[in-house]
Every structure is written in C-alpha cells, then in structure tokens.
Amino acid sequence: MTENRRCFDGTLFLEDIEKKLKQRLVQIGRELDEGQKEIENMHEYYWENYTEMDQYGYEDYDNQQALLHQVNANQEKTALKHRFEKMLDSPFFGRVDFKFQGEDEAEPFYIGIGNFAEKAGMTPLIYDWRAPVSGLFYDYDKGPASYEAPSGTISGEIASKWQYKIRDGRMVYGFESDVKIDDEILKQELGNSGDTQLKNIVRTIQKEQNAIIRNTNDRILVIQGAAGSGKTSIALHRIAYLLYHDRKNLKSSNVLILSPNSVFSDYISHILPELGEENIREMSFDLFAYRELKDTAADCEDRYDHLERMMRFPDERADERFQWKQSAEFVGEVEGFLVFLEDGLMEFRDIEFRGMRLSEKELIHLFYDKFYDTPILKRMDVVMEYFIDSCETLWGRDLEEEDREFLQRKFDSMYAVKDVYVIYNRLLEFCGQDVLSDVPYEKRKIPYEDVFPMLYLKYRLTGGSVHKNIKHLVIDEMQDYSYLQYVILQRLFQCRMTILGDRAQTLDKEQQDVLKFLPKLFGKGIRTVIMNKSYRNTWEIATYAAKISGITDIELLKRHGKEVEEKMFSSEEELLSAVRENLNVGPEGFETAALLTMTEEEAFDIYRLLEKRGLEVSYVDKNSSAFRKGLTVTTFYLAKGLEFDQVFAVRESRQTPLSDQAAYICATRALHELYVYQTAD
C-alpha cells in the first residue's frame, strides 16, 4: 500500500470517527437530560413522602443512595461529554499497525487523548495514550514488540507506525515513521517533505531526544539547550512518558512545573495533546515566594515591575546590590549573621508554672546544646514542649489549651524579636546594606531584590518543610534562577527533577552559567545534556538570532522560510498597518502570531489600537492565565518559553540594559516568520 493511500485511509477513518463521535455526543446529551429529570423526580418524591417513610430510616437511606448514584452517573457522563467534545477537534494523533504472533494481517490501533468506542463496553476505535496497548506506539520502533494485556503478554511485530496532525477536525498531515517523532516541527517536516536526507536528519534528532525522554536512571536531568532545540517539548514528553510508565507511583498531582508565567500551563495542552487531560500543577517560583512571605509583609514587589524599572531607569548600583543578594557570598553572610544572632536574640529567665520550675541555666543548656539543631525561631517551641511533657508526666494528665497558650506567651517573651522582617533588617545592617522601611505589617512591601533573601532567612530561622507530595519537579528557564533560588529549591524539594533552559535567553544584563554551581548544590545523580541542534526556527530566523547573541556553536537544520523583514516606519500608524497586512492567522494560515514590545505600557497601547482597527487580538499581561490561538500582544519577557508561528517584534530606538536580550528573545519566539519593526523618533 502506498504512503499516499495510507494517509488517505487515515482521512477516511477520521471522517468515520467524527460521525460516530457526534452520534455518541447526541446520545450522551439525551442520557444527561433523562438523568437530570430523574434527579428532579427523586427530589420531588422525597419532599412529598419523607414524613411517611419508615421510622428506622431505611427508605430514607435508600432514596439518598439512589440520588447519589444518579448524581455521580451524571457527573461521569458530563466528563465523558467534555472529553468527546475535545476529541472532535483532534480525535487521534497516532496509529500503530500490529501483527499478532501467528497472524498474517496487521491490525491498526489508533491512539488519542482518551478511549472512544461506538458504544460503552465495545472494543475501542481509539485507545487512550495511557492504555497498555499504547506502549506499542511509545516504546517500540518498527519490528518485534509486545504489550501487557489482562490475559498476559501479547507478542508480535509492528508493521508500521503513523503520526497525524488534525486541526479543527481536518487532517493537516500524516506520515509513516519507524520511530515516534515527538516534536511538532519535526512532524510537520516529515508530513510535508519527501526529502530522504531530511528524514534521516529528523530521525537522528529524534533518537537523541528519545534517550533524554526515556531516561529513568538519573535523579536530576539538566538540559542546556539552544533556542529552537526543542527542550521544552522534550521535557513535557518526558513527563508524559514517566506518567505512563510509572503510573502506580507517579500521578499528575505529584508533578510540579515551575514556569516563567501563568499562561504556560494552558500552553502545555497546545504543545502536547497527551497532557491535555492531565492536571499538571504549574506555578511561578515568585508566586510561591510571595505566598510564603504573606505572614511577614502585606505585599511584595512583582518581578516584572522590577524588570520594567530596570529598563526605564537603569541603576548600576541597584543592579550590583541585586546580584549580590542572590549570590553564594550572600548565603555565606547569612550563615555568619546567624551565629551572631544566637547571642543577641535571646533574653533567658526562669520559668515557673504550678510548682514546676525551669531555671535560666537549664533553659540555656536546652536551647544551645540539647536542641541546637532546631531552627532558632522554632527552638523555644521545642524547649516548651520538653517542659510541658515533664509537667504532664508528673501530673498524669494533659495540659488545658489555655495553660498551653499561657506558657507559649511566657516562652515567646524570651525572644527579643520574632518578626522575620525586623531580623532581616538586622541582617542588612550586619552586611553594611541599606535597611528596609521600618513600618507596620500592613504598610510593608518587600522590594523584589529582597524577596528571596528574606525567604531564605525565614527558612533558616524557622525551617522550610520538604514538599514530599511532589515527586517530580520541572524547572523551566533555568538561566533566570539565581544561586540563592537554587539553594532554596534544594531545601524544599528532595525529588527527581528535570531542569532546562538556554543561557542566552536571560533576563539579566549578563549571562550566567548555572551548570557551574548546580552539581555542587545537588550532588551526585545529576546529569547534564547539551543540545545544540536548532530546528524549530527557520534557518533564516535562527541565523538572524545567532548574530544578535554572538553564538557560533549551534547546528542549524536548513529548514528554509521567509527572510527576516526589518523595517523603519515614520509613524506607529504605518507600523500597525504593516502588521495587519502581513498577519496570516486563521483556518488557511498560521495558528498563532505575536506582537512583542519592550514594556507593558507599550504592549497595552498597541493592543487597544489593534482592537480599534477591528482585529481579533488577545492581550497577555503578568496576571493572564490563558493562551489563545490567533494574534497575541505582550512583552518580550512574558513571551519567554512560548513560541508563535509569526512574530512582530517592535523595537525601541533607545538602548536599555536589556535591549540585546529582548531582541534575541523576540527573534527566537518566531517559528516561521519574523518581522522586526521600529518607528523613527
């Protein structure tokens, strides 16, 4: 059977599946209506008859159970309805033709985000990507293969493997490949090209990526990847692979992604349909820190407000101060300060309570010797518990709650201060730095440069609990995390990690190489992978970006496209007209486009102007959580980690400390077309 015919078979199967999906949705809609009516009837019957129900409550109990059963059934049907509605857009993305042992003909198995059968209980027409038979698609190349079924191990041979791109229920492309290709751009190249050399290059790249995705031996995997090397896609496929293969021990709720912005979790489902149904937890490390410091100050400066200030009002002294507060030297200063604090923080005095006594000398011994390993602001709590245990053992009864509260006040009063904010100011004085404003809690706003230093001090004073429910941590944009932040992460998460980034895409004035200190912090079990093959951006865009960054050691896949267009306009009006003229998103064009600016103010102004011109456009700021197809307007720093088919980069004429980084980040966000626009002053 020819390749074209096989792809056509996929199209025919797609048409058949869509028809059957719609039929199932109509059926489920009817069942939901009937179920809702049944629930209403049960409620009505209960209120009309509850006074006459038997005195022992059996009938009442039976009615409640029947109602609960019907409500649960409706909830399950609603979830099924939502999944089938989602599958209408893209019912399947893979197929494996498997020849059972002893059989002559191969049987096709289609793989999608969930199971789908014509009727409940029938053999699936599409298999969930987590089903055992899907292992044929994920784990094996063409040739001998097997999978685990309820009846035991099923062996045979994979005759062929197919991958598809379906959008809005329409077949975009389909191609046959011996190995599973994970990256969307690589899939598109194979789907659209018959070039044998290109196919060999793509398969070589995929085999290298498979080694990373299927790595289960190394506890911490660090991926240093050039822009366009597919590192984010690899990290997400690795999570999908681990969720599939270790599903007894690893659930989606055990995975946490630390990402640069809030739209990333929504963006994931656009990159990887398999994860679209999984509730992967995602948050920014900054937001985590703000929450942890909520009991210390009423507010914290946002990282992006800090960035905007750096660009608008460059301050070399402030930048040096910021860098120092994130460094290993600062961590050393904190340790020295804690030794100094031991003597100045405490005012010991005898404790007497209902005939029981703890002398000042005994308190000092307990505090500095017996419980020395307990963090200093929690140590007196441990001493108090020791005293209470003695009391309860002697008296043979537990202390009343009000007695415990009384003792808590007495023991706490021996601290000169317990306020972390005040102690942090003492640390700054100890280091010869300017202190923060001495104001009440409700007026405190921690500058961004002090957020993580204060969090680190808080953990050293009170202890930071290890997040044991997180079994796999993904850290994206690793180059934007400081030494201090990695020290904090190492304390909080004792689990497996996937850490990825590109040191050229930094939001600092200068690049930092985190690979120099990560092995020292995380120890043995860390493995570093360098990825320098760039293919996601076209050759024209990648070479343009390389000139900005000065990077010369990247291997480029010669995936050619439109030349980068640089233009100067006499007015903003002309610039926006050029955007409208070149914008190509829609059913017959690209899925995504972005207009990227330097600052938030500029992004919002352009967004409003484009709206007035009648364009359908989305605006992403630091509070956004949704990633939409079509045209998005945002800043370069919020676009980090995201990719778009088309990018319109609006360049400012004035230079800021981040101008070069912004130009590089904007360029590398573009997959197919890049327009660099600027207005004359």
XYZ file of C-alpha atoms in Angstrom:
681
model
C 0.000 0.000 0.000
C 1.487 3.374 -0.949
C 2.204 6.157 1.526
C -0.441 8.401 -0.055
C -3.074 5.682 0.156
C -2.260 5.006 3.815
C -2.583 8.703 4.643
C -5.895 8.701 2.749
C -7.011 5.748 4.923
C -6.321 7.946 7.955
C -8.567 10.621 6.411
C -11.389 8.128 5.813
C -11.060 6.818 9.366
C -11.159 10.421 10.648
C -14.440 11.083 8.796
C -15.939 7.890 10.231
C -14.790 8.677 13.782
C -16.145 12.227 13.678
C -19.557 10.907 12.595
C -19.555 8.372 15.452
C -18.303 10.928 17.996
C -21.188 13.245 17.105
C -23.654 10.357 17.438
C -22.264 9.473 20.878
C -22.485 13.125 21.951
C -26.161 13.268 20.930
C -26.781 10.037 22.874
C -24.933 11.325 25.966
C -26.911 14.588 25.745
C -30.170 12.605 25.846
C -28.916 10.491 28.773
C -27.898 13.639 30.692
C -31.353 15.169 30.158
C -33.010 11.949 31.330
C -30.653 11.751 34.314
C -31.437 15.343 35.296
C -35.162 14.656 35.108
C -34.642 11.553 37.270
C -32.797 13.658 39.878
C -35.644 16.214 39.879
C -38.221 13.393 40.264
C -36.234 11.910 43.184
C -36.169 15.312 44.924
C -39.889 15.781 44.333
C -40.716 12.262 45.596
C -38.606 12.801 48.722
C -40.276 16.082 49.711
C -43.740 14.672 49.059
C -43.174 11.449 51.023
C -40.419 11.944 53.624
C -42.930 12.286 56.505
C -44.380 8.839 55.699
C -41.042 6.999 55.367
C -40.346 4.177 57.871
C -39.236 5.162 61.365
C -35.877 3.369 61.099
C -34.794 5.456 58.119
C -34.142 2.562 55.706
C -36.286 4.053 52.935
C -34.760 7.486 53.505
C -31.256 5.960 53.240
C -32.175 4.046 50.059
C -33.513 7.234 48.481
C -30.357 9.166 49.370
C -28.143 6.421 47.908
C -30.173 6.274 44.685
C -29.930 10.063 44.360
C -26.162 9.991 44.959
C -25.760 7.219 42.381
C -27.674 9.231 39.765
C -25.704 12.440 40.508
C -22.402 10.539 40.162
C -23.590 8.946 36.908
C -24.439 12.384 35.517
C -21.031 13.759 36.547
C -19.277 10.868 34.797
C -21.346 11.410 31.643
C -20.575 15.167 31.740
C -16.832 14.432 31.964
C -17.183 11.976 29.052
C -19.087 14.599 27.051
C -16.317 17.163 27.581
C -13.637 14.677 26.512
C -15.519 13.674 23.355
C -16.096 17.349 22.500
C -12.350 17.876 22.822
C -11.683 14.803 20.667
C -13.846 16.250 17.881
C -11.071 18.789 17.288
C -8.359 16.087 17.132
C -9.655 12.528 17.670
C -6.269 10.791 17.370
C -2.607 11.614 16.826
C -1.004 8.218 16.285
C -1.507 4.775 14.834
C 0.405 1.531 15.140
C -0.202 -1.419 12.796
C 0.474 -4.530 14.880
C 0.778 -8.074 13.506
C -0.131 -10.537 16.261
C 2.094 -13.616 16.569
C 0.912 -16.222 14.054
C -1.238 -13.737 12.098
C -0.634 -12.577 8.521
C -2.534 -9.286 8.568
C -1.668 -6.309 10.788
C -4.368 -4.732 12.966
C -4.416 -0.922 13.291
C -4.572 0.679 16.764
C -5.324 4.415 16.808
C -4.038 6.456 19.782
C -5.678 9.606 21.205
C -6.206 11.566 24.447
C -8.858 9.085 25.594
C -10.683 5.841 24.792
C -13.555 6.006 22.322
C -15.878 3.158 21.400
C -19.058 3.292 19.319
C -20.991 2.124 22.373
C -19.997 1.681 26.013
C -18.410 -1.762 26.517
C -17.455 -2.256 22.873
C -13.843 -2.583 21.615
C -12.327 0.925 21.394
C -11.890 2.500 17.985
C -9.359 4.884 19.608
C -7.193 3.925 22.586
C -6.197 6.193 25.454
C -2.488 7.063 25.266
C -2.121 5.587 28.794
C -3.657 2.206 27.835
C -1.268 -0.813 27.833
C -1.622 -1.329 24.074
C -0.391 2.251 23.520
C 3.019 1.072 24.701
C 3.448 -0.271 21.163
C 3.349 3.329 19.938
C 5.537 4.834 22.674
C 8.111 2.136 23.440
C 8.898 0.343 20.197
C 10.213 1.130 16.754
C 9.281 -0.940 13.707
C 9.917 -4.666 14.354
C 9.310 -7.160 17.229
C 7.177 -5.767 20.060
C 4.842 -6.757 22.902
C 2.402 -5.276 25.392
C 0.721 -6.369 28.615
C -2.970 -7.338 28.384
C -5.286 -8.738 31.110
C -4.661 -12.212 29.627
C -0.872 -11.799 29.766
C 1.913 -10.643 27.442
C 0.854 -10.218 23.814
C 3.748 -10.535 21.358
C 4.026 -9.782 17.681
C 5.541 -7.345 15.229
C 4.974 -3.667 14.429
C 4.434 -3.415 10.671
C 4.233 0.388 10.598
C 3.745 3.472 12.785
C 1.869 6.585 11.731
C 1.558 10.065 13.198
C -1.088 12.642 12.366
C -1.791 16.322 12.794
C -5.532 17.011 12.949
C -6.823 20.539 13.490
C -10.487 21.552 13.798
C -11.408 18.028 12.704
C -9.382 18.358 9.489
C -6.370 16.216 8.535
C -3.372 18.559 8.187
C -0.824 15.826 7.511
C 0.033 12.201 8.201
C 3.327 10.373 7.842
C 4.864 6.975 8.471
C 7.966 6.751 10.664
C 9.886 3.854 12.211
C 10.393 5.870 15.421
C 7.856 8.038 17.250
C 8.535 11.697 16.410
C 7.656 13.917 19.369
C 8.337 17.428 18.124
C 5.628 19.277 16.191
C 8.056 20.997 13.813
C 9.838 17.713 13.020
C 6.471 16.048 12.439
C 5.456 18.843 10.091
C 8.696 18.488 8.122
C 8.155 14.740 7.702
C 4.495 15.278 6.853
C 5.223 17.840 4.142
C 8.525 16.646 2.665
C 9.696 13.621 0.736
C 13.387 14.555 1.112
C 15.204 11.350 2.212
C 18.202 13.237 3.650
C 15.916 15.475 5.722
C 14.027 12.440 7.016
C 17.314 10.827 8.102
C 18.370 14.021 9.928
C 14.980 14.240 11.678
C 15.177 10.596 12.790
C 18.700 11.156 14.135
C 17.476 14.150 16.172
C 14.527 12.106 17.462
C 16.731 9.202 18.585
C 18.857 11.665 20.585
C 15.701 13.135 22.109
C 14.287 9.687 22.919
C 17.375 8.964 25.022
C 16.501 12.025 27.138
C 12.736 11.405 27.254
C 13.164 7.762 28.322
C 15.915 8.449 30.872
C 14.717 6.978 34.178
C 18.125 6.376 35.787
C 19.322 9.900 36.578
C 17.638 11.619 39.531
C 18.260 15.115 38.180
C 18.461 15.786 34.450
C 19.696 19.213 33.343
C 19.077 20.184 29.713
C 21.106 23.121 28.396
C 19.532 23.710 25.004
C 19.973 26.329 22.327
C 16.911 28.282 21.233
C 14.887 26.108 18.885
C 16.388 22.821 20.104
C 13.006 21.552 21.345
C 13.990 21.349 25.026
C 10.552 22.345 26.393
C 8.830 19.814 24.150
C 11.311 17.156 25.309
C 10.746 17.977 28.987
C 6.960 17.702 28.578
C 7.199 14.449 26.634
C 9.478 13.147 29.382
C 6.764 13.887 31.949
C 4.179 12.148 29.737
C 6.498 9.131 29.406
C 7.102 8.928 33.181
C 3.374 9.323 33.942
C 2.659 6.464 31.555
C 5.399 4.104 32.746
C 5.292 4.770 36.484
C 1.547 5.293 36.837
C 1.397 3.162 40.007
C 3.674 5.597 41.868
C 3.514 8.845 39.880
C 0.265 10.778 39.395
C -0.145 14.084 37.606
C -0.726 15.717 41.038
C 2.816 14.620 42.018
C 4.347 16.723 39.222
C 5.048 20.440 39.621
C 6.248 22.726 36.828
C 7.941 25.962 37.874
C 7.380 28.156 34.841
C 8.112 31.773 33.943
C 4.480 32.857 33.590
C 0.900 31.848 34.274
C -0.077 31.107 30.664
C 2.440 28.259 30.445
C 0.104 25.609 31.884
C -2.513 26.485 29.267
C 0.228 26.498 26.602
C 1.198 22.918 27.552
C -2.030 21.485 26.132
C -1.267 23.157 22.796
C 2.188 21.530 22.668
C 1.300 18.078 23.937
C -2.227 16.705 23.457
C -1.438 13.703 25.692
C -1.117 16.032 28.680
C -4.279 17.918 27.805
C -6.336 15.699 30.121
C -3.768 15.668 32.933
C -3.951 18.181 35.786
C -0.256 19.050 35.880
C 0.393 21.595 38.609
C 2.143 24.758 37.450
C 3.171 27.962 39.184
C 5.914 30.562 39.179
C 8.564 30.396 41.895
C 7.957 34.104 42.505
C 4.289 33.493 43.339
C 5.346 30.675 45.670
C 7.727 33.072 47.469
C 5.084 35.793 47.785
C 2.720 33.332 49.455
C 5.409 32.118 51.838
C 6.153 35.697 52.942
C 2.499 36.681 53.434
C 2.854 36.461 57.226
C 5.939 38.741 57.104
C 4.769 41.605 54.881
C 1.481 42.745 53.362
C 2.898 42.826 49.836
C 5.914 42.004 47.647
C 7.132 43.840 44.564
C 6.427 41.896 41.403
C 9.389 40.625 39.397
C 8.041 42.187 36.228
C 7.604 45.581 37.906
C 11.264 45.255 38.907
C 12.184 44.462 35.274
C 10.221 47.412 33.938
C 12.008 49.711 36.394
C 15.397 48.334 35.329
C 14.605 49.149 31.703
C 13.121 52.593 32.316
C 15.510 53.824 34.994
C 18.812 51.919 34.743
C 20.685 51.992 38.071
C 24.058 50.263 38.113
C 24.367 50.403 41.907
C 20.902 48.851 42.370
C 21.792 46.123 39.868
C 25.030 45.298 41.722
C 23.092 45.158 45.001
C 20.509 42.827 43.433
C 23.186 40.472 42.071
C 24.998 40.336 45.424
C 21.804 39.459 47.307
C 21.318 36.415 45.045
C 24.907 35.144 45.282
C 26.841 32.467 47.169
C 28.623 35.297 49.041
C 25.279 36.462 50.431
C 24.444 32.925 51.597
C 27.786 32.917 53.449
C 26.935 36.275 55.073
C 23.603 34.849 56.289
C 25.374 31.933 57.957
C 27.762 34.337 59.702
C 24.858 36.517 60.811
C 23.003 33.528 62.306
C 25.989 32.801 64.558
C 25.978 36.461 65.630
C 22.189 36.346 66.159
C 22.384 33.409 68.595
C 23.703 35.700 71.345
C 21.658 38.841 70.677
C 18.208 37.384 70.103
C 17.517 35.730 73.476
C 16.762 37.073 76.985
C 16.601 33.944 79.194
C 14.880 33.915 82.584
C 13.487 31.266 84.934
C 10.153 29.662 84.075
C 7.799 28.736 86.936
C 4.411 27.128 86.460
C 2.278 25.496 89.178
C 5.203 24.254 91.207
C 7.309 23.242 88.194
C 10.461 25.225 87.512
C 12.948 25.536 84.644
C 15.975 27.623 85.613
C 17.747 30.085 83.322
C 20.800 27.779 83.319
C 18.662 24.764 82.278
C 16.992 26.833 79.563
C 20.374 27.874 78.151
C 21.535 24.248 78.132
C 18.361 23.063 76.357
C 18.429 25.946 73.880
C 22.119 25.872 72.925
C 23.001 22.193 73.446
C 20.128 19.710 73.501
C 18.013 21.306 70.736
C 20.729 23.166 68.840
C 19.796 21.531 65.502
C 16.291 23.043 65.595
C 15.966 26.387 63.705
C 16.337 29.256 66.167
C 12.802 30.711 65.943
C 11.306 27.226 66.429
C 13.765 26.132 69.110
C 11.928 27.693 72.049
C 8.769 25.832 70.972
C 10.704 22.559 71.318
C 12.025 23.649 74.735
C 8.444 24.485 75.785
C 7.188 21.050 74.653
C 10.007 19.455 76.675
C 8.820 21.389 79.745
C 5.129 20.538 79.108
C 5.984 16.822 78.703
C 7.688 16.926 82.101
C 4.601 18.553 83.644
C 2.146 16.122 82.058
C 4.264 13.099 83.027
C 4.454 14.261 86.656
C 0.759 15.186 86.907
C -0.532 12.278 84.816
C -2.830 14.452 82.689
C -2.754 16.684 79.599
C -2.500 20.458 79.981
C -5.570 22.523 79.193
C -5.444 24.604 75.996
C -5.487 27.901 77.929
C -2.485 26.715 80.012
C -0.565 25.899 76.823
C -1.357 29.363 75.440
C -0.154 30.966 78.694
C 3.139 29.047 78.524
C 3.538 29.866 74.816
C 3.436 33.602 75.692
C 5.981 33.148 78.503
C 8.454 31.214 76.328
C 7.969 33.543 73.336
C 8.686 36.580 75.523
C 12.300 35.409 75.831
C 12.878 36.325 72.171
C 13.940 39.961 71.788
C 12.137 39.802 68.425
C 10.454 37.094 66.307
C 9.484 39.282 63.355
C 11.431 37.994 60.299
C 11.140 41.411 58.614
C 12.853 43.126 61.579
C 15.514 40.397 61.786
C 16.158 40.774 58.033
C 16.842 44.477 58.594
C 19.370 43.463 61.255
C 20.980 41.201 58.646
C 21.220 44.114 56.177
C 22.836 46.259 58.874
C 25.240 43.394 59.652
C 26.206 43.344 55.937
C 26.567 47.125 55.686
C 23.499 47.487 53.433
C 20.622 49.988 53.488
C 17.694 48.671 55.527
C 14.028 48.452 54.522
C 11.430 50.918 55.804
C 10.594 50.426 59.484
C 6.800 50.338 59.119
C 3.895 48.251 60.491
C 2.942 44.990 58.744
C 0.083 46.459 56.689
C 2.400 49.077 55.107
C 5.259 46.718 54.288
C 6.087 45.987 50.638
C 9.211 43.885 50.102
C 11.315 45.054 47.105
C 11.873 42.245 44.602
C 15.627 42.236 45.281
C 14.855 41.278 48.907
C 12.102 38.683 48.311
C 14.276 35.564 48.048
C 16.959 36.767 50.506
C 14.197 37.276 53.083
C 12.631 33.908 52.220
C 15.998 32.180 52.675
C 16.490 33.883 56.050
C 12.964 32.865 57.079
C 13.695 29.214 56.258
C 16.974 29.329 58.176
C 15.167 30.836 61.174
C 12.045 28.669 61.106
C 12.859 25.719 58.823
C 11.266 25.051 55.440
C 9.206 21.895 55.104
C 10.111 19.498 52.274
C 7.256 19.119 49.766
C 7.074 15.316 49.888
C 3.933 15.112 47.734
C 5.947 16.449 44.767
C 7.813 13.523 43.205
C 8.995 15.250 40.031
C 9.881 18.925 39.687
C 10.311 20.640 36.315
C 12.226 23.930 36.326
C 11.868 25.839 33.066
C 14.052 28.831 32.042
C 16.780 27.668 34.443
C 19.080 30.557 33.467
C 16.740 33.029 35.210
C 17.127 31.380 38.629
C 19.861 32.707 40.881
C 22.277 30.747 43.050
C 20.178 31.671 46.103
C 16.960 30.455 44.467
C 18.556 27.077 43.702
C 19.716 26.828 47.334
C 16.084 27.336 48.431
C 14.775 24.833 45.859
C 17.299 22.238 47.014
C 15.946 22.629 50.577
C 12.277 22.401 49.553
C 12.297 19.562 47.006
C 14.095 16.267 47.587
C 12.688 14.642 44.455
C 13.582 13.876 40.849
C 13.967 16.934 38.650
C 14.092 17.996 35.023
C 15.844 21.375 34.747
C 16.020 23.112 31.379
C 16.966 26.421 29.817
C 19.090 28.453 27.432
C 21.687 30.724 28.994
C 21.399 33.188 26.074
C 17.735 33.891 26.935
C 18.486 35.597 30.229
C 16.571 38.479 31.799
C 19.762 39.755 33.425
C 22.259 42.140 31.880
C 24.820 39.349 31.628
C 24.518 35.612 31.031
C 25.089 33.234 33.940
C 26.034 29.591 33.539
C 24.104 27.700 36.217
C 25.891 24.490 35.187
C 28.920 25.757 37.118
C 27.199 25.503 40.508
C 24.259 23.073 40.100
C 26.432 19.921 40.582
C 27.776 21.373 43.855
C 24.269 22.072 45.161
C 22.531 18.879 44.027
C 25.494 16.481 44.284
C 25.737 13.096 42.606
C 22.866 11.839 40.499
C 22.815 14.950 38.327
C 23.325 14.544 34.594
C 23.808 17.371 32.104
C 22.758 17.145 28.462
C 23.846 19.805 25.960
C 21.550 20.272 22.959
C 22.971 22.457 20.208
C 20.879 21.339 17.220
C 18.398 24.106 16.410
C 15.491 23.295 14.106
C 12.277 24.834 15.417
C 13.036 28.278 13.967
C 13.639 28.521 10.229
C 17.251 28.795 9.074
C 16.701 32.489 8.266
C 15.368 33.289 11.750
C 17.993 31.168 13.555
C 20.933 32.810 11.737
C 19.435 36.269 12.429
C 19.127 35.434 16.162
C 22.677 33.999 16.278
C 24.078 37.321 15.025
C 22.346 39.147 17.887
C 23.669 36.767 20.561
C 27.090 36.085 19.042
C 26.551 32.326 19.482
C 28.525 30.307 16.933
C 28.366 26.676 18.107
C 24.767 25.908 17.081
C 23.987 23.301 14.421
C 21.111 24.541 12.262
C 18.638 22.380 10.377
C 18.268 24.014 6.977
C 14.529 24.396 7.219
C 14.110 27.405 5.000
C 11.395 30.019 5.140
C 10.763 33.705 4.553
C 13.636 36.156 5.072
C 13.510 38.209 8.273
C 11.942 41.561 7.466
C 13.384 44.668 9.176
C 11.594 47.973 8.594
C 11.600 51.515 9.908
C 8.296 53.452 9.844
C 7.655 57.148 10.175
C 4.665 56.593 12.481
C 3.015 53.995 14.686
C 0.030 54.105 12.336
C 2.191 52.867 9.440
C 3.723 50.170 11.634
C 0.308 48.793 12.638
C -0.841 48.844 9.016
C 2.187 46.676 8.117
C 1.262 44.250 10.931
C -2.267 43.952 9.609
C -1.020 43.465 6.042
C 1.404 40.646 6.943
C -0.679 38.945 9.644
C -1.654 35.478 8.454
C -3.637 33.582 11.101
C -6.800 31.602 10.501
C -8.090 28.344 9.027
C -5.918 28.639 5.904
C -2.939 30.294 7.608
C -0.943 30.039 10.833
C -2.371 29.112 14.229
C -0.519 31.705 16.299
C 1.089 35.131 15.960
C 2.526 37.588 18.491
C 3.345 41.278 18.593
C 6.089 41.739 21.188
C 7.120 45.007 22.840
C 9.690 46.047 25.432
C 7.319 47.399 28.088
C 3.850 46.647 29.425
C 2.607 50.179 28.752
C 3.600 49.943 25.085
C 2.008 46.470 24.748
C -1.324 47.654 26.184
C -1.421 50.784 23.970
C -0.801 48.728 20.806
C -3.369 46.132 21.879
C -6.045 48.846 22.196
C -5.113 50.355 18.827
C -5.325 46.959 17.097
C -8.711 46.318 18.706
C -9.977 49.650 17.389
C -8.867 48.565 13.906
C -11.241 45.606 14.206
C -8.577 42.911 14.629
C -9.305 39.881 16.811
C -6.452 40.081 19.289
C -5.570 38.753 22.782
C -3.582 40.647 25.404
C -1.292 38.837 27.839
C -0.008 40.564 30.968
C 1.509 39.232 34.209
C -1.970 38.266 35.513
C -3.084 36.341 32.403
C -3.625 32.589 32.609
C -4.968 31.648 29.159
C -3.034 31.039 25.938
C -5.160 31.596 22.839
C -4.628 30.940 19.184
C -4.606 33.907 16.817
C -2.760 37.181 17.468
C -1.385 37.874 20.966
C 0.102 41.178 22.128
C 2.523 41.018 25.067
C 6.013 41.967 26.243
C 9.165 40.102 25.281
C 9.715 38.914 28.861
C 6.232 37.386 29.152
C 6.736 35.620 25.813
C 9.719 33.682 27.189
C 9.076 29.952 26.976
C 6.322 30.427 24.378
C 6.541 30.106 20.603
C 4.482 31.593 17.773
C 4.261 30.912 14.051
C 4.647 34.620 13.290
C 6.315 37.281 15.439
C 6.194 41.061 15.019
C 8.952 42.483 17.236
C 8.540 46.201 17.950
C 11.993 47.587 18.668
C 12.641 50.757 20.677
C 15.157 53.314 19.421
C 16.587 53.948 22.897
C 19.001 51.402 24.377
C 18.269 49.803 27.764
C 20.299 47.241 29.755
C 18.043 44.527 28.304
C 17.790 45.670 24.663
C 20.049 42.926 23.272
C 18.385 40.195 25.333
C 14.951 41.463 24.246
C 15.950 41.392 20.562
C 17.259 37.819 20.898
C 14.232 36.564 22.850
C 11.797 38.163 20.354
C 13.630 36.618 17.400
C 13.723 33.111 18.869
C 9.966 33.141 19.663
C 9.260 33.026 15.889
C 8.951 29.605 14.265
C 8.244 30.554 10.643
C 8.147 34.330 10.089
C 9.845 37.249 11.865
C 9.184 40.949 11.315
C 11.334 43.482 13.205
C 9.654 46.901 13.165
C 10.647 50.287 14.547
C 9.309 53.835 14.349
C 11.521 56.875 13.758
C 11.776 59.300 16.657
